[in-house]
mmCIF file of C-alpha atoms in Angstrom:
data_model
loop_
_atom_site.group_PDB
_atom_site.id
_atom_site.type_symbol
_atom_site.label_atom_id
_atom_site.label_comp_id
_atom_site.label_asym_id
_atom_site.label_seq_id
_atom_site.Cartn_x
_atom_site.Cartn_y
_atom_site.Cartn_z
ATOM 1 C CA MET A 1 -13.612 -29.804 45.901
ATOM 2 C CA LEU A 2 -17.261 -30.789 45.560
ATOM 3 C CA ASP A 3 -18.458 -34.355 45.726
ATOM 4 C CA ASP A 4 -19.991 -35.845 42.585
ATOM 5 C CA ARG A 5 -23.596 -35.158 43.526
ATOM 6 C CA LYS A 6 -23.050 -31.542 44.504
ATOM 7 C CA ALA A 7 -21.060 -31.031 41.299
ATOM 8 C CA ALA A 8 -23.871 -32.530 39.218
ATOM 9 C CA VAL A 9 -26.447 -30.334 40.947
ATOM 10 C CA LEU A 10 -24.335 -27.227 40.407
ATOM 11 C CA ARG A 11 -23.789 -28.008 36.711
ATOM 12 C CA ALA A 12 -27.545 -28.531 36.275
ATOM 13 C CA VAL A 13 -28.327 -25.187 37.922
ATOM 14 C CA VAL A 14 -25.755 -23.330 35.798
ATOM 15 C CA ARG A 15 -26.974 -24.873 32.532
ATOM 16 C CA GLU A 16 -30.614 -24.151 33.323
ATOM 17 C CA TYR A 17 -29.935 -20.577 34.432
ATOM 18 C CA ILE A 18 -27.869 -19.893 31.300
ATOM 19 C CA GLU A 19 -30.808 -21.144 29.245
ATOM 20 C CA THR A 20 -33.693 -19.420 31.038
ATOM 21 C CA ALA A 21 -32.272 -16.552 33.173
ATOM 22 C CA GLN A 22 -34.749 -17.674 35.851
ATOM 23 C CA PRO A 23 -33.884 -18.958 39.352
ATOM 24 C CA VAL A 24 -33.700 -22.738 39.315
ATOM 25 C CA GLY A 25 -35.716 -24.877 41.711
ATOM 26 C CA SER A 26 -34.824 -28.226 43.239
ATOM 27 C CA ALA A 27 -37.735 -30.051 41.602
ATOM 28 C CA HIS A 28 -36.524 -29.079 38.147
ATOM 29 C CA VAL A 29 -32.955 -30.170 38.923
ATOM 30 C CA ALA A 30 -34.203 -33.504 40.295
ATOM 31 C CA ARG A 31 -36.082 -34.130 37.045
ATOM 32 C CA SER A 32 -33.453 -32.905 34.590
ATOM 33 C CA ALA A 33 -30.160 -34.063 36.095
ATOM 34 C CA ASN A 34 -31.060 -37.767 36.404
ATOM 35 C CA LEU A 35 -29.554 -37.945 39.875
ATOM 36 C CA GLY A 36 -31.881 -40.635 41.133
ATOM 37 C CA VAL A 37 -32.691 -38.685 44.304
ATOM 38 C CA SER A 38 -35.723 -36.771 45.558
ATOM 39 C CA PRO A 39 -36.278 -33.015 45.211
ATOM 40 C CA ALA A 40 -35.818 -32.773 48.982
ATOM 41 C CA THR A 41 -32.317 -34.233 48.696
ATOM 42 C CA VAL A 42 -31.511 -31.872 45.839
ATOM 43 C CA ARG A 43 -32.835 -28.981 47.918
ATOM 44 C CA ASN A 44 -30.453 -29.917 50.729
ATOM 45 C CA GLU A 45 -27.528 -30.059 48.271
ATOM 46 C CA MET A 46 -28.488 -26.673 46.848
ATOM 47 C CA ALA A 47 -28.632 -25.211 50.351
ATOM 48 C CA ALA A 48 -25.139 -26.590 51.018
ATOM 49 C CA LEU A 49 -23.884 -25.109 47.729
ATOM 50 C CA GLU A 50 -25.346 -21.760 48.782
ATOM 51 C CA ARG A 51 -23.528 -21.906 52.123
ATOM 52 C CA GLU A 52 -20.287 -22.655 50.274
ATOM 53 C CA GLY A 53 -20.741 -19.667 47.959
ATOM 54 C CA TYR A 54 -21.525 -21.469 44.693
ATOM 55 C CA LEU A 55 -25.210 -20.497 44.544
ATOM 56 C CA ALA A 56 -27.324 -17.581 45.726
ATOM 57 C CA GLN A 57 -31.039 -17.233 46.424
ATOM 58 C CA PRO A 58 -32.450 -13.928 45.139
ATOM 59 C CA HIS A 59 -35.652 -14.291 47.208
ATOM 60 C CA THR A 60 -36.625 -16.632 50.018
ATOM 61 C CA SER A 61 -39.328 -18.291 47.916
ATOM 62 C CA ALA A 62 -37.247 -18.450 44.710
ATOM 63 C CA GLY A 63 -34.858 -21.027 43.385
ATOM 64 C CA ARG A 64 -31.113 -20.520 43.199
ATOM 65 C CA VAL A 65 -28.830 -18.768 40.726
ATOM 66 C CA PRO A 66 -25.077 -19.305 40.208
ATOM 67 C CA THR A 67 -22.522 -16.961 41.737
ATOM 68 C CA ASP A 68 -19.199 -16.074 40.109
ATOM 69 C CA LYS A 69 -17.705 -18.948 42.112
ATOM 70 C CA GLY A 70 -20.349 -21.285 40.705
ATOM 71 C CA TYR A 71 -19.643 -20.213 37.133
ATOM 72 C CA ARG A 72 -15.906 -20.611 37.755
ATOM 73 C CA PHE A 73 -16.395 -24.187 38.934
ATOM 74 C CA PHE A 74 -18.577 -24.894 35.894
ATOM 75 C CA VAL A 75 -15.984 -23.496 33.455
ATOM 76 C CA ASP A 76 -13.053 -25.238 35.137
ATOM 77 C CA GLN A 77 -14.871 -28.576 34.947
ATOM 78 C CA LEU A 78 -15.490 -28.337 31.208
ATOM 79 C CA ALA A 79 -13.578 -30.898 29.157
ATOM 80 C CA GLY A 80 -13.062 -28.226 26.487
ATOM 81 C CA PRO A 81 -15.016 -25.990 24.140
ATOM 82 C CA ALA A 82 -18.230 -27.449 22.779
ATOM 83 C CA ALA A 83 -18.497 -28.205 19.081
ATOM 84 C CA LEU A 84 -20.191 -25.465 17.104
ATOM 85 C CA PRO A 85 -23.263 -26.572 15.170
ATOM 86 C CA ALA A 86 -22.496 -27.683 11.617
ATOM 87 C CA GLN A 87 -24.192 -24.605 10.130
ATOM 88 C CA GLN A 88 -21.986 -22.254 12.158
ATOM 89 C CA ARG A 89 -18.820 -24.203 11.312
ATOM 90 C CA GLN A 90 -19.718 -23.895 7.640
ATOM 91 C CA ARG A 91 -20.286 -20.156 8.095
ATOM 92 C CA VAL A 92 -16.768 -19.811 9.550
ATOM 93 C CA ARG A 93 -15.214 -21.846 6.711
ATOM 94 C CA GLU A 94 -16.957 -19.757 4.063
ATOM 95 C CA PHE A 95 -15.975 -16.492 5.748
ATOM 96 C CA PHE A 96 -12.258 -17.270 5.848
ATOM 97 C CA ALA A 97 -12.295 -18.799 2.374
ATOM 98 C CA ARG A 98 -13.135 -15.358 0.999
ATOM 99 C CA ALA A 99 -11.350 -13.241 3.653
ATOM 100 C CA HIS A 100 -8.642 -11.482 1.690
ATOM 101 C CA GLY A 101 -7.513 -7.910 1.245
ATOM 102 C CA GLU A 102 -6.547 -5.277 3.748
ATOM 103 C CA LEU A 103 -5.990 -6.298 7.362
ATOM 104 C CA GLU A 104 -8.221 -3.585 8.832
ATOM 105 C CA GLN A 105 -11.280 -4.737 6.894
ATOM 106 C CA MET A 106 -10.595 -8.391 7.642
ATOM 107 C CA LEU A 107 -10.371 -7.776 11.398
ATOM 108 C CA HIS A 108 -13.485 -5.597 11.350
ATOM 109 C CA ASP A 109 -15.390 -8.325 9.501
ATOM 110 C CA THR A 110 -14.014 -10.993 11.853
ATOM 111 C CA SER A 111 -15.415 -9.127 14.853
ATOM 112 C CA SER A 112 -18.820 -9.058 13.150
ATOM 113 C CA LEU A 113 -18.575 -12.786 12.402
ATOM 114 C CA LEU A 114 -17.741 -13.664 16.014
ATOM 115 C CA SER A 115 -20.531 -11.502 17.381
ATOM 116 C CA GLY A 116 -22.951 -13.158 14.995
ATOM 117 C CA LEU A 117 -21.890 -16.612 16.192
ATOM 118 C CA THR A 118 -22.301 -15.800 19.897
ATOM 119 C CA SER A 119 -24.745 -12.866 20.163
ATOM 120 C CA TYR A 120 -22.206 -11.149 22.436
ATOM 121 C CA ALA A 121 -19.909 -8.196 21.825
ATOM 122 C CA ALA A 122 -16.810 -9.414 19.952
ATOM 123 C CA LEU A 123 -13.326 -7.956 20.390
ATOM 124 C CA VAL A 124 -10.453 -8.381 17.918
ATOM 125 C CA LEU A 125 -7.081 -6.823 18.736
ATOM 126 C CA ALA A 126 -4.813 -6.266 15.726
ATOM 127 C CA PRO A 127 -1.238 -7.585 15.712
ATOM 128 C CA PRO A 128 1.213 -4.879 16.829
ATOM 129 C CA ALA A 129 2.633 -3.108 13.809
ATOM 130 C CA GLU A 130 6.122 -2.937 15.342
ATOM 131 C CA ARG A 131 6.332 -6.754 15.307
ATOM 132 C CA ALA A 132 5.448 -7.036 11.626
ATOM 133 C CA THR A 133 8.133 -7.638 8.999
ATOM 134 C CA VAL A 134 8.131 -6.459 5.410
ATOM 135 C CA ARG A 135 7.418 -8.981 2.690
ATOM 136 C CA SER A 136 7.535 -6.689 -0.336
ATOM 137 C CA VAL A 137 7.366 -3.021 -1.345
ATOM 138 C CA GLN A 138 5.885 -1.571 -4.512
ATOM 139 C CA VAL A 139 6.156 2.125 -5.452
ATOM 140 C CA VAL A 140 3.509 3.318 -7.909
ATOM 141 C CA GLY A 141 3.148 6.735 -9.476
ATOM 142 C CA LEU A 142 -0.144 8.512 -8.862
ATOM 143 C CA ALA A 143 0.582 11.897 -10.449
ATOM 144 C CA PRO A 144 3.633 13.713 -11.849
ATOM 145 C CA HIS A 145 4.737 14.732 -8.332
ATOM 146 C CA LEU A 146 3.113 12.048 -6.186
ATOM 147 C CA ALA A 147 3.647 8.325 -5.625
ATOM 148 C CA MET A 148 2.233 5.648 -3.331
ATOM 149 C CA ALA A 149 4.382 3.004 -1.658
ATOM 150 C CA VAL A 150 2.485 -0.216 -0.850
ATOM 151 C CA ALA A 151 4.150 -2.536 1.661
ATOM 152 C CA VAL A 152 2.840 -6.069 2.268
ATOM 153 C CA VAL A 153 3.796 -7.100 5.811
ATOM 154 C CA SER A 154 3.817 -10.333 7.744
ATOM 155 C CA ASN A 155 0.833 -9.589 9.982
ATOM 156 C CA GLY A 156 -1.400 -9.602 6.914
ATOM 157 C CA ALA A 157 -1.592 -5.836 6.599
ATOM 158 C CA VAL A 158 -1.179 -3.885 3.410
ATOM 159 C CA GLU A 159 0.371 -0.571 4.452
ATOM 160 C CA LYS A 160 0.177 2.478 2.186
ATOM 161 C CA VAL A 161 2.119 5.728 2.343
ATOM 162 C CA THR A 162 2.348 8.595 -0.122
ATOM 163 C CA ILE A 163 5.492 10.537 -0.987
ATOM 164 C CA GLU A 164 6.181 13.593 -3.097
ATOM 165 C CA LEU A 165 8.340 13.223 -6.211
ATOM 166 C CA ASP A 166 10.788 15.506 -7.896
ATOM 167 C CA ASP A 167 10.231 16.495 -11.512
ATOM 168 C CA ASP A 168 10.772 13.745 -14.062
ATOM 169 C CA THR A 169 11.316 10.950 -11.559
ATOM 170 C CA GLY A 170 9.774 8.572 -14.069
ATOM 171 C CA ASP A 171 8.238 5.112 -13.871
ATOM 172 C CA GLU A 172 11.602 3.481 -14.482
ATOM 173 C CA ARG A 173 13.025 4.923 -11.253
ATOM 174 C CA LEU A 174 9.889 3.957 -9.354
ATOM 175 C CA GLY A 175 10.280 0.389 -10.584
ATOM 176 C CA ALA A 176 13.932 0.409 -9.545
ATOM 177 C CA ALA A 177 12.948 1.799 -6.128
ATOM 178 C CA SER A 178 10.443 -1.051 -5.710
ATOM 179 C CA SER A 179 13.066 -3.689 -6.444
ATOM 180 C CA HIS A 180 15.722 -2.064 -4.244
ATOM 181 C CA LEU A 181 13.384 -1.577 -1.275
ATOM 182 C CA SER A 182 11.973 -5.110 -1.476
ATOM 183 C CA ALA A 183 15.474 -6.564 -1.622
ATOM 184 C CA HIS A 184 16.801 -4.635 1.385
ATOM 185 C CA LEU A 185 13.712 -4.214 3.578
ATOM 186 C CA GLY A 186 12.321 -7.723 3.074
ATOM 187 C CA GLY A 187 12.295 -9.560 6.408
ATOM 188 C CA THR A 188 13.062 -6.439 8.458
ATOM 189 C CA SER A 189 10.759 -5.013 11.116
ATOM 190 C CA LEU A 190 8.592 -1.988 10.440
ATOM 191 C CA GLY A 191 9.409 -0.805 13.941
ATOM 192 C CA GLU A 192 13.183 -0.752 13.438
ATOM 193 C CA PRO A 193 14.903 1.801 11.209
ATOM 194 C CA THR A 194 16.800 -0.102 8.530
ATOM 195 C CA ALA A 195 19.538 1.435 6.420
ATOM 196 C CA VAL A 196 19.192 0.898 2.684
ATOM 197 C CA PRO A 197 22.419 1.080 0.654
ATOM 198 C CA ALA A 198 22.718 3.841 -1.926
ATOM 199 C CA THR A 199 22.336 3.045 -5.620
ATOM 200 C CA GLY A 200 24.500 5.874 -6.924
ATOM 201 C CA ASP A 201 21.498 7.579 -8.560
ATOM 202 C CA GLY A 202 20.748 10.612 -6.374
ATOM 203 C CA ARG A 203 17.153 11.041 -7.515
ATOM 204 C CA LEU A 204 16.431 7.317 -7.057
ATOM 205 C CA ASP A 205 18.100 7.321 -3.636
ATOM 206 C CA GLY A 206 15.885 10.251 -2.626
ATOM 207 C CA VAL A 207 12.741 8.281 -3.473
ATOM 208 C CA ILE A 208 14.047 5.226 -1.596
ATOM 209 C CA GLU A 209 14.875 7.252 1.522
ATOM 210 C CA ASP A 210 11.486 8.994 1.523
ATOM 211 C CA VAL A 211 9.692 5.635 1.335
ATOM 212 C CA ARG A 212 11.915 4.095 4.022
ATOM 213 C CA GLU A 213 11.257 6.958 6.443
ATOM 214 C CA ALA A 214 7.510 6.862 5.791
ATOM 215 C CA LEU A 215 7.340 3.113 6.404
ATOM 216 C CA ALA A 216 9.426 3.398 9.583
ATOM 217 C CA GLY A 217 6.834 5.777 11.018
ATOM 218 C CA LEU A 218 3.905 3.391 10.526
ATOM 219 C CA PRO A 219 4.055 1.477 13.835
ATOM 220 C CA ASP A 220 3.234 4.610 15.832
ATOM 221 C CA ARG A 221 0.257 5.448 13.672
ATOM 222 C CA ASP A 222 -2.188 2.662 14.542
ATOM 223 C CA ARG A 223 -0.909 1.286 17.843
ATOM 224 C CA ASP A 224 -3.268 -1.077 19.710
ATOM 225 C CA GLN A 225 -6.020 -1.031 17.137
ATOM 226 C CA ILE A 226 -9.093 -2.895 18.385
ATOM 227 C CA TYR A 227 -12.233 -3.808 16.480
ATOM 228 C CA VAL A 228 -15.533 -4.189 18.343
ATOM 229 C CA GLY A 229 -18.308 -6.107 16.649
ATOM 230 C CA GLY A 230 -21.908 -6.476 17.716
ATOM 231 C CA ALA A 231 -22.045 -3.726 20.316
ATOM 232 C CA SER A 232 -25.794 -3.687 19.661
ATOM 233 C CA SER A 233 -25.931 -7.289 20.939
ATOM 234 C CA VAL A 234 -25.191 -5.959 24.427
ATOM 235 C CA ALA A 235 -28.752 -4.642 24.688
ATOM 236 C CA GLY A 236 -30.150 -8.155 24.383
ATOM 237 C CA ALA A 237 -27.513 -9.889 26.482
ATOM 238 C CA PHE A 238 -28.074 -7.974 29.727
ATOM 239 C CA ASP A 239 -31.292 -7.551 31.685
ATOM 240 C CA ALA A 240 -30.638 -4.177 33.350
ATOM 241 C CA VAL A 241 -30.646 -1.016 31.248
ATOM 242 C CA ASP A 242 -27.988 0.583 33.467
ATOM 243 C CA THR A 243 -25.665 -2.368 32.839
ATOM 244 C CA VAL A 244 -26.177 -2.040 29.084
ATOM 245 C CA ARG A 245 -25.264 1.664 29.235
ATOM 246 C CA THR A 246 -22.159 0.944 31.305
ATOM 247 C CA VAL A 247 -20.901 -1.823 29.048
ATOM 248 C CA LEU A 248 -21.478 0.235 25.901
ATOM 249 C CA ALA A 249 -19.598 3.177 27.417
ATOM 250 C CA ILE A 250 -16.617 0.978 28.261
ATOM 251 C CA LEU A 251 -16.567 -0.589 24.792
ATOM 252 C CA GLU A 252 -16.110 2.906 23.379
ATOM 253 C CA GLN A 253 -12.865 3.366 25.363
ATOM 254 C CA GLN A 254 -10.208 1.641 23.292
ATOM 255 C CA TYR A 255 -7.423 1.901 25.891
ATOM 256 C CA VAL A 256 -9.619 0.366 28.613
ATOM 257 C CA VAL A 257 -10.685 -2.550 26.393
ATOM 258 C CA VAL A 258 -7.123 -3.297 25.239
ATOM 259 C CA SER A 259 -5.862 -3.218 28.831
ATOM 260 C CA LEU A 260 -8.693 -5.486 29.921
ATOM 261 C CA LEU A 261 -7.943 -8.090 27.259
ATOM 262 C CA ARG A 262 -4.266 -8.132 28.163
ATOM 263 C CA GLU A 263 -4.978 -8.488 31.875
ATOM 264 C CA VAL A 264 -7.311 -11.427 31.250
ATOM 265 C CA LEU A 265 -4.642 -13.175 29.209
ATOM 266 C CA GLU A 266 -1.950 -12.428 31.780
ATOM 267 C CA GLN A 267 -4.103 -13.777 34.597
ATOM 268 C CA ASP A 268 -4.717 -16.909 32.481
ATOM 269 C CA ALA A 269 -7.849 -17.529 34.500
ATOM 270 C CA GLY A 270 -9.064 -21.003 33.597
ATOM 271 C CA ASP A 271 -6.480 -21.619 30.857
ATOM 272 C CA GLN A 272 -8.948 -23.822 29.033
ATOM 273 C CA HIS A 273 -7.334 -25.271 25.903
ATOM 274 C CA GLY A 274 -5.588 -22.031 24.956
ATOM 275 C CA LEU A 275 -8.577 -19.963 26.081
ATOM 276 C CA SER A 276 -8.716 -17.605 29.047
ATOM 277 C CA VAL A 277 -12.014 -17.006 30.828
ATOM 278 C CA SER A 278 -12.529 -14.218 33.367
ATOM 279 C CA ILE A 279 -15.817 -14.061 35.254
ATOM 280 C CA GLY A 280 -17.474 -11.149 37.035
ATOM 281 C CA ALA A 281 -15.315 -9.774 39.842
ATOM 282 C CA GLU A 282 -12.273 -11.565 38.396
ATOM 283 C CA LEU A 283 -12.149 -8.816 35.763
ATOM 284 C CA GLY A 284 -11.181 -6.319 38.446
ATOM 285 C CA VAL A 285 -13.389 -3.626 36.883
ATOM 286 C CA GLN A 286 -16.381 -2.880 39.093
ATOM 287 C CA PRO A 287 -18.638 -1.594 36.279
ATOM 288 C CA LEU A 288 -18.152 -4.970 34.554
ATOM 289 C CA ALA A 289 -18.981 -7.043 37.645
ATOM 290 C CA GLU A 290 -21.901 -8.623 35.770
ATOM 291 C CA CYS A 291 -19.764 -9.504 32.721
ATOM 292 C CA SER A 292 -17.519 -12.330 31.610
ATOM 293 C CA ILE A 293 -14.853 -12.414 28.905
ATOM 294 C CA VAL A 294 -13.543 -15.347 26.876
ATOM 295 C CA VAL A 295 -10.321 -14.610 24.961
ATOM 296 C CA ALA A 296 -7.613 -16.383 22.993
ATOM 297 C CA HIS A 297 -4.474 -15.390 21.124
ATOM 298 C CA TYR A 298 -4.269 -15.903 17.391
ATOM 299 C CA ASP A 299 -0.887 -16.879 15.998
ATOM 300 C CA VAL A 300 0.668 -15.260 12.930
ATOM 301 C CA GLU A 301 3.514 -17.345 11.512
ATOM 302 C CA GLY A 302 3.820 -19.222 14.807
ATOM 303 C CA GLU A 303 3.804 -16.173 17.107
ATOM 304 C CA PRO A 304 0.835 -15.140 19.304
ATOM 305 C CA LEU A 305 0.439 -11.594 17.991
ATOM 306 C CA GLY A 306 -3.264 -10.756 18.242
ATOM 307 C CA THR A 307 -6.286 -11.426 20.429
ATOM 308 C CA VAL A 308 -9.861 -12.528 19.803
ATOM 309 C CA GLY A 309 -12.574 -12.513 22.449
ATOM 310 C CA VAL A 310 -16.198 -12.026 23.411
ATOM 311 C CA LEU A 311 -17.729 -10.008 26.233
ATOM 312 C CA GLY A 312 -21.128 -10.967 27.590
ATOM 313 C CA PRO A 313 -23.057 -11.468 30.832
ATOM 314 C CA THR A 314 -21.808 -13.836 33.526
ATOM 315 C CA ARG A 315 -24.803 -15.899 32.409
ATOM 316 C CA MET A 316 -23.134 -16.466 29.024
ATOM 317 C CA ASN A 317 -23.179 -19.828 27.302
ATOM 318 C CA TYR A 318 -19.549 -20.632 28.131
ATOM 319 C CA PRO A 319 -19.134 -23.843 26.099
ATOM 320 C CA GLN A 320 -20.537 -22.204 22.958
ATOM 321 C CA ALA A 321 -18.625 -18.936 23.462
ATOM 322 C CA MET A 322 -15.381 -20.840 24.008
ATOM 323 C CA ALA A 323 -15.999 -22.912 20.886
ATOM 324 C CA ALA A 324 -16.606 -19.804 18.765
ATOM 325 C CA VAL A 325 -13.530 -17.966 20.081
ATOM 326 C CA ALA A 326 -11.363 -21.063 19.594
ATOM 327 C CA ILE A 327 -12.318 -21.695 15.970
ATOM 328 C CA VAL A 328 -12.274 -18.022 14.923
ATOM 329 C CA SER A 329 -8.873 -17.361 16.522
ATOM 330 C CA GLU A 330 -7.390 -20.465 14.891
ATOM 331 C CA ARG A 331 -8.762 -19.694 11.428
ATOM 332 C CA LEU A 332 -7.823 -16.005 11.617
ATOM 333 C CA GLY A 333 -4.232 -16.851 12.509
ATOM 334 C CA ARG A 334 -4.045 -19.412 9.713
ATOM 335 C CA THR A 335 -5.398 -16.909 7.188
ATOM 336 C CA LEU A 336 -2.950 -14.172 8.214
ATOM 337 C CA SER A 337 -0.029 -16.604 8.083
ATOM 338 C CA ALA A 338 -0.819 -17.791 4.555
#
């Protein structure tokens, strides 16, 4: 543990470096942190923090910069996420007030919203389809031999499948199929095959079985769907061109990103008010050694089914990033549970 003065010096260095991306000198800390001590005393404290691994000195004549250990101390000492500015809070309220329609578009737009709030790459992992339950099913004729079944499910998705029809199936049978499927599939999982009792009408039962089989196959179609917003923000967030290229390449690998999000949540590094923060080497992925991730679950009907997060440099504005992830994850879960 650090004593109060060292902790105050370290927090001042982290805040200033986040703001300016320039090594921080003792004279500036002495002026800005209101410690009531001389720059020479601050310099001694900074030297001690360097020996203990919290700060580093890029050049002998330069000031200090935080290490991963320094950022970790800073994050762990936060009382909680900062409050977003009123204009950004209003932007979030307005977004979710009009966020309706298909799940895929909503999650895509949510990733863009979160990136816009933070200027980092935003990651939104969809709820697993196999955990979703059916709310209702509607079968609608498209052509004499073709129909579409539309299933509204509990994770907020609207799933659509098409089936072929026999001659003269008729709208009346399609309406009966809708009622029968909604009655017997309502509340059941998309990922579990569910028997639907026969009606006694062979043609109607054929339609019902075709829809049931098509819906049962949905969970394997879009497994682990992730939406990445603001990938272009990476160019401005990192100083080195090689780092930008590396991060962009990783963001294009869906399996790697999904695995990374899950590992961060499992590690529960920081566990700040429902948020998990992983910094630099803590990610365990060498190409992302200069990155940090802030993630949180979002709950759908009381269950933590999806994930929201941001990826940026270790020099990210942690209080603001945590605030944005917290409010977006909470509002997304509330919207999908409505």
